[in-house]
Amino acid sequence: MTDRQTPPLSSRKKPRQARSTDLVAAILEAAIQVLSREGAQRFTTTRVAERAGVSVGSVYQYFPNKAAILFRLQSDEWRETTDMLRATLADAGRPPLERLRRLVHAFVKSECDEAAMRVALADAAPLYRDAPEAREVRAASKGILQAFMRETLPDAKPATRALAGRLIKATLSAVGHDFSESPRSAREIAAYSDAMADMFAAYLVGLGHAERAPAPARGRTRPARAAA
């Protein structure tokens, strides 16, 4: 049995001149519009080329297939999220829990603002999620949350901090995705973000107290003797 082959995702060539850079930008903008309107199932390089007002050959100069275009959109989104994560959580001028609250607000707003494209990219994920390029991009964000956890929970065990980071990341992603599936007002986004940030804060404060509390004595305790 042979391993499943994944399509090549790397760009054919990098734009070196302003004109080439503008062309790639136009292709990617057209791809966003096609993806948002047509969805992943109807997404094709031909539709992207028509939307961008260029030939299909011009698209193929930079992207070998539709999976490469979709991966570029997804990797750009991953990098934007990673940059937001790093800039917000590494802001030493603010207390850790305030930084986390700001991250939650920014993330949920971003999920709501770009819901249509994110849903479509999620549908297209089977085209590239197992590719080496995808693993490399996802790995770029590794360590940001754990560095924040080391600062926020200095007395916690490494396993405790690692688990807290994974839970917060998974909850933020899953709940943000679910919340953004319906149109939301600015007031709803703010209220929901505050509630989620409060939940994370209570969890981290509770972990901090638990780690500092003395461990219970081991051994069997004798039942109290009944009063005569």
mmCIF file of C-alpha atoms in Angstrom:
data_model
loop_
_atom_site.group_PDB
_atom_site.id
_atom_site.type_symbol
_atom_site.label_atom_id
_atom_site.label_comp_id
_atom_site.label_asym_id
_atom_site.label_seq_id
_atom_site.Cartn_x
_atom_site.Cartn_y
_atom_site.Cartn_z
ATOM 1 C CA MET A 1 0.000 0.000 0.000
ATOM 2 C CA THR A 2 1.461 3.392 -0.945
ATOM 3 C CA ASP A 3 1.295 6.529 1.145
ATOM 4 C CA ARG A 4 -1.274 9.091 0.111
ATOM 5 C CA GLN A 5 0.347 11.725 -2.067
ATOM 6 C CA THR A 6 -0.161 15.368 -1.232
ATOM 7 C CA PRO A 7 -0.047 18.033 -3.935
ATOM 8 C CA PRO A 8 2.931 20.413 -3.951
ATOM 9 C CA LEU A 9 2.171 23.505 -1.908
ATOM 10 C CA SER A 10 5.244 25.670 -2.375
ATOM 11 C CA SER A 11 5.042 28.589 -4.765
ATOM 12 C CA ARG A 12 6.689 28.009 -8.143
ATOM 13 C CA LYS A 13 8.709 31.188 -7.792
ATOM 14 C CA LYS A 14 8.951 34.199 -5.542
ATOM 15 C CA PRO A 15 7.937 37.613 -6.899
ATOM 16 C CA ARG A 16 11.055 39.773 -7.151
ATOM 17 C CA GLN A 17 9.773 42.918 -8.847
ATOM 18 C CA ALA A 18 7.009 45.292 -7.808
ATOM 19 C CA ARG A 19 4.919 44.233 -10.772
ATOM 20 C CA SER A 20 5.191 40.568 -9.823
ATOM 21 C CA THR A 21 4.403 41.349 -6.191
ATOM 22 C CA ASP A 22 1.287 43.243 -7.260
ATOM 23 C CA LEU A 23 0.224 40.314 -9.449
ATOM 24 C CA VAL A 24 0.532 37.822 -6.586
ATOM 25 C CA ALA A 25 -1.375 40.193 -4.293
ATOM 26 C CA ALA A 26 -4.162 40.474 -6.900
ATOM 27 C CA ILE A 27 -4.313 36.680 -7.238
ATOM 28 C CA LEU A 28 -4.560 36.203 -3.482
ATOM 29 C CA GLU A 29 -7.225 38.882 -3.120
ATOM 30 C CA ALA A 30 -9.212 37.251 -5.919
ATOM 31 C CA ALA A 31 -8.765 33.879 -4.219
ATOM 32 C CA ILE A 32 -10.199 35.264 -0.976
ATOM 33 C CA GLN A 33 -13.256 36.571 -2.836
ATOM 34 C CA VAL A 34 -13.812 33.317 -4.736
ATOM 35 C CA LEU A 35 -13.359 31.235 -1.588
ATOM 36 C CA SER A 36 -15.751 33.383 0.446
ATOM 37 C CA ARG A 37 -18.448 33.356 -2.243
ATOM 38 C CA GLU A 38 -18.090 29.916 -3.795
ATOM 39 C CA GLY A 39 -16.667 27.830 -0.959
ATOM 40 C CA ALA A 40 -13.867 25.283 -1.095
ATOM 41 C CA GLN A 41 -15.776 22.814 -3.267
ATOM 42 C CA ARG A 42 -16.200 25.260 -6.175
ATOM 43 C CA PHE A 43 -12.816 26.911 -5.768
ATOM 44 C CA THR A 44 -10.702 26.593 -8.928
ATOM 45 C CA THR A 45 -7.676 28.323 -10.411
ATOM 46 C CA THR A 46 -9.820 29.296 -13.411
ATOM 47 C CA ARG A 47 -12.296 31.165 -11.200
ATOM 48 C CA VAL A 48 -9.426 32.859 -9.388
ATOM 49 C CA ALA A 49 -7.831 33.940 -12.655
ATOM 50 C CA GLU A 50 -11.143 35.299 -13.961
ATOM 51 C CA ARG A 51 -11.725 37.210 -10.746
ATOM 52 C CA ALA A 52 -8.200 38.646 -10.787
ATOM 53 C CA GLY A 53 -8.480 39.588 -14.475
ATOM 54 C CA VAL A 54 -5.403 37.582 -15.469
ATOM 55 C CA SER A 55 -4.748 34.413 -17.462
ATOM 56 C CA VAL A 56 -4.656 30.999 -15.834
ATOM 57 C CA GLY A 57 -1.048 30.783 -17.009
ATOM 58 C CA SER A 58 -0.215 33.847 -14.912
ATOM 59 C CA VAL A 59 -1.636 32.112 -11.841
ATOM 60 C CA TYR A 60 0.387 28.968 -12.573
ATOM 61 C CA GLN A 61 3.566 31.038 -12.731
ATOM 62 C CA TYR A 62 3.357 31.361 -8.947
ATOM 63 C CA PHE A 63 1.013 28.601 -7.752
ATOM 64 C CA PRO A 64 1.204 25.042 -9.154
ATOM 65 C CA ASN A 65 -2.390 24.152 -8.242
ATOM 66 C CA LYS A 66 -5.424 25.295 -6.269
ATOM 67 C CA ALA A 67 -4.128 23.578 -3.128
ATOM 68 C CA ALA A 68 -1.074 25.861 -3.215
ATOM 69 C CA ILE A 69 -3.306 28.952 -3.353
ATOM 70 C CA LEU A 70 -5.480 27.714 -0.503
ATOM 71 C CA PHE A 71 -2.420 26.811 1.537
ATOM 72 C CA ARG A 72 -0.970 30.279 0.994
ATOM 73 C CA LEU A 73 -4.227 31.824 2.283
ATOM 74 C CA GLN A 74 -4.229 29.470 5.258
ATOM 75 C CA SER A 75 -0.555 29.988 6.080
ATOM 76 C CA ASP A 76 -1.004 33.768 5.895
ATOM 77 C CA GLU A 77 -3.896 33.443 8.355
ATOM 78 C CA TRP A 78 -1.808 31.232 10.648
ATOM 79 C CA ARG A 79 1.050 33.745 10.590
ATOM 80 C CA GLU A 80 -1.283 36.646 11.378
ATOM 81 C CA THR A 81 -2.700 34.735 14.329
ATOM 82 C CA THR A 82 0.778 33.780 15.518
ATOM 83 C CA ASP A 83 1.983 37.379 15.267
ATOM 84 C CA MET A 84 -1.063 38.551 17.234
ATOM 85 C CA LEU A 85 -0.436 35.878 19.852
ATOM 86 C CA ARG A 86 3.223 36.829 20.230
ATOM 87 C CA ALA A 87 2.687 40.607 20.276
ATOM 88 C CA THR A 88 -0.142 40.429 22.817
ATOM 89 C CA LEU A 89 1.169 37.830 25.239
ATOM 90 C CA ALA A 90 4.749 39.154 25.215
ATOM 91 C CA ASP A 91 3.694 42.701 26.162
ATOM 92 C CA ALA A 92 5.571 42.900 29.461
ATOM 93 C CA GLY A 93 4.103 46.345 30.181
ATOM 94 C CA ARG A 94 0.744 44.772 31.049
ATOM 95 C CA PRO A 95 -0.183 42.201 33.722
ATOM 96 C CA PRO A 96 -0.459 38.647 32.347
ATOM 97 C CA LEU A 97 -4.216 38.283 32.804
ATOM 98 C CA GLU A 98 -4.822 41.626 31.103
ATOM 99 C CA ARG A 99 -2.749 40.434 28.163
ATOM 100 C CA LEU A 100 -4.791 37.254 27.986
ATOM 101 C CA ARG A 101 -8.024 39.264 28.016
ATOM 102 C CA ARG A 102 -6.783 41.453 25.165
ATOM 103 C CA LEU A 103 -5.837 38.332 23.196
ATOM 104 C CA VAL A 104 -9.283 36.800 23.676
ATOM 105 C CA HIS A 105 -10.988 39.994 22.471
ATOM 106 C CA ALA A 106 -8.727 40.308 19.423
ATOM 107 C CA PHE A 107 -9.046 36.635 18.514
ATOM 108 C CA VAL A 108 -12.837 36.447 18.788
ATOM 109 C CA LYS A 109 -13.260 39.658 16.791
ATOM 110 C CA SER A 110 -10.945 38.291 14.110
ATOM 111 C CA GLU A 111 -12.900 35.025 13.980
ATOM 112 C CA CYS A 112 -16.156 36.938 13.494
ATOM 113 C CA ASP A 113 -14.736 39.368 10.926
ATOM 114 C CA GLU A 114 -13.352 36.581 8.730
ATOM 115 C CA ALA A 115 -15.850 33.816 9.473
ATOM 116 C CA ALA A 116 -16.762 33.014 5.862
ATOM 117 C CA MET A 117 -13.173 32.572 4.732
ATOM 118 C CA ARG A 118 -12.201 30.586 7.828
ATOM 119 C CA VAL A 119 -15.058 28.146 7.328
ATOM 120 C CA ALA A 120 -14.090 27.690 3.684
ATOM 121 C CA LEU A 121 -10.424 27.174 4.593
ATOM 122 C CA ALA A 122 -11.449 24.575 7.162
ATOM 123 C CA ASP A 123 -13.330 22.733 4.394
ATOM 124 C CA ALA A 124 -10.209 22.864 2.235
ATOM 125 C CA ALA A 125 -7.879 21.665 4.988
ATOM 126 C CA PRO A 126 -7.731 18.029 3.746
ATOM 127 C CA LEU A 127 -5.842 19.301 0.701
ATOM 128 C CA TYR A 128 -2.841 20.403 2.746
ATOM 129 C CA ARG A 129 -3.098 19.652 6.462
ATOM 130 C CA ASP A 130 -0.773 16.619 6.303
ATOM 131 C CA ALA A 131 1.845 18.253 4.097
ATOM 132 C CA PRO A 132 5.311 19.056 5.534
ATOM 133 C CA GLU A 133 4.803 22.728 4.709
ATOM 134 C CA ALA A 134 1.663 22.799 6.862
ATOM 135 C CA ARG A 135 3.463 21.258 9.827
ATOM 136 C CA GLU A 136 6.246 23.825 9.529
ATOM 137 C CA VAL A 137 3.829 26.743 9.600
ATOM 138 C CA ARG A 138 1.914 25.370 12.587
ATOM 139 C CA ALA A 139 5.157 24.771 14.461
ATOM 140 C CA ALA A 140 6.042 28.470 14.206
ATOM 141 C CA SER A 141 3.632 29.299 17.045
ATOM 142 C CA LYS A 142 4.996 26.606 19.323
ATOM 143 C CA GLY A 143 6.276 27.943 22.618
ATOM 144 C CA ILE A 144 4.473 31.292 22.714
ATOM 145 C CA LEU A 145 1.716 30.134 25.032
ATOM 146 C CA GLN A 146 4.117 28.075 27.118
ATOM 147 C CA ALA A 147 6.377 31.094 27.649
ATOM 148 C CA PHE A 148 3.314 33.006 28.805
ATOM 149 C CA MET A 149 2.352 30.142 31.111
ATOM 150 C CA ARG A 150 5.813 30.073 32.684
ATOM 151 C CA GLU A 151 5.403 33.754 33.523
ATOM 152 C CA THR A 152 1.809 33.429 34.713
ATOM 153 C CA LEU A 153 2.284 30.195 36.695
ATOM 154 C CA PRO A 154 5.910 30.331 37.887
ATOM 155 C CA ASP A 155 5.305 27.826 40.700
ATOM 156 C CA ALA A 156 3.410 25.300 38.602
ATOM 157 C CA LYS A 157 4.889 22.071 37.343
ATOM 158 C CA PRO A 158 5.833 22.002 33.631
ATOM 159 C CA ALA A 159 3.143 19.413 32.946
ATOM 160 C CA THR A 160 0.530 21.649 34.571
ATOM 161 C CA ARG A 161 1.586 24.662 32.511
ATOM 162 C CA ALA A 162 1.652 22.615 29.301
ATOM 163 C CA LEU A 163 -1.846 21.299 29.929
ATOM 164 C CA ALA A 164 -3.158 24.788 30.737
ATOM 165 C CA GLY A 165 -1.699 26.155 27.515
ATOM 166 C CA ARG A 166 -3.223 23.382 25.427
ATOM 167 C CA LEU A 167 -6.632 23.772 27.052
ATOM 168 C CA ILE A 168 -6.712 27.532 26.563
ATOM 169 C CA LYS A 169 -5.585 27.265 22.939
ATOM 170 C CA ALA A 170 -8.070 24.509 22.119
ATOM 171 C CA THR A 171 -10.946 26.249 23.899
ATOM 172 C CA LEU A 172 -10.211 29.590 22.280
ATOM 173 C CA SER A 173 -10.126 28.026 18.824
ATOM 174 C CA ALA A 174 -13.176 25.781 19.191
ATOM 175 C CA VAL A 175 -15.400 28.248 21.016
ATOM 176 C CA GLY A 176 -14.350 31.150 18.792
ATOM 177 C CA HIS A 177 -15.177 29.114 15.694
ATOM 178 C CA ASP A 178 -18.576 28.102 17.073
ATOM 179 C CA PHE A 179 -19.453 31.653 18.158
ATOM 180 C CA SER A 180 -18.494 33.168 14.800
ATOM 181 C CA GLU A 181 -20.782 30.880 12.795
ATOM 182 C CA SER A 182 -23.634 33.388 13.298
ATOM 183 C CA PRO A 183 -23.485 37.168 12.664
ATOM 184 C CA ARG A 184 -22.554 39.001 15.874
ATOM 185 C CA SER A 185 -22.796 42.620 16.962
ATOM 186 C CA ALA A 186 -19.874 44.459 18.523
ATOM 187 C CA ARG A 187 -21.653 44.332 21.886
ATOM 188 C CA GLU A 188 -22.138 40.564 21.633
ATOM 189 C CA ILE A 189 -18.488 40.051 20.697
ATOM 190 C CA ALA A 190 -17.316 42.152 23.658
ATOM 191 C CA ALA A 191 -19.619 40.414 26.146
ATOM 192 C CA TYR A 192 -18.675 36.947 24.913
ATOM 193 C CA SER A 193 -14.961 37.771 24.953
ATOM 194 C CA ASP A 194 -15.181 39.115 28.502
ATOM 195 C CA ALA A 195 -16.970 35.973 29.665
ATOM 196 C CA MET A 196 -14.336 33.702 28.096
ATOM 197 C CA ALA A 197 -11.486 35.815 29.478
ATOM 198 C CA ASP A 198 -13.080 35.657 32.961
ATOM 199 C CA MET A 199 -13.245 31.875 32.655
ATOM 200 C CA PHE A 200 -9.573 31.624 31.663
ATOM 201 C CA ALA A 201 -8.535 34.010 34.453
ATOM 202 C CA ALA A 202 -10.423 32.032 37.099
ATOM 203 C CA TYR A 203 -8.836 28.827 35.823
ATOM 204 C CA LEU A 204 -5.296 30.223 35.936
ATOM 205 C CA VAL A 205 -5.753 31.871 39.338
ATOM 206 C CA GLY A 206 -7.126 28.594 40.674
ATOM 207 C CA LEU A 207 -4.144 26.689 39.271
ATOM 208 C CA GLY A 208 -1.766 29.158 40.900
ATOM 209 C CA HIS A 209 -3.380 28.739 44.306
ATOM 210 C CA ALA A 210 -3.489 24.965 43.930
ATOM 211 C CA GLU A 211 0.217 24.784 43.117
ATOM 212 C CA ARG A 212 1.138 26.909 46.146
ATOM 213 C CA ALA A 213 -1.083 24.999 48.572
ATOM 214 C CA PRO A 214 0.703 22.437 50.792
ATOM 215 C CA ALA A 215 0.276 18.854 49.681
ATOM 216 C CA PRO A 216 -1.998 16.737 51.920
ATOM 217 C CA ALA A 217 -0.208 14.323 54.238
ATOM 218 C CA ARG A 218 0.048 10.796 52.912
ATOM 219 C CA GLY A 219 -1.183 7.789 54.805
ATOM 220 C CA ARG A 220 -4.454 6.603 56.209
ATOM 221 C CA THR A 221 -6.170 8.870 58.692
ATOM 222 C CA ARG A 222 -7.897 7.336 61.664
ATOM 223 C CA PRO A 223 -11.597 8.004 62.079
ATOM 224 C CA ALA A 224 -12.477 10.213 65.026
ATOM 225 C CA ARG A 225 -13.561 8.289 68.105
ATOM 226 C CA ALA A 226 -17.221 8.691 68.904
ATOM 227 C CA ALA A 227 -17.949 10.695 72.006
ATOM 228 C CA ALA A 228 -18.965 8.639 74.970
#
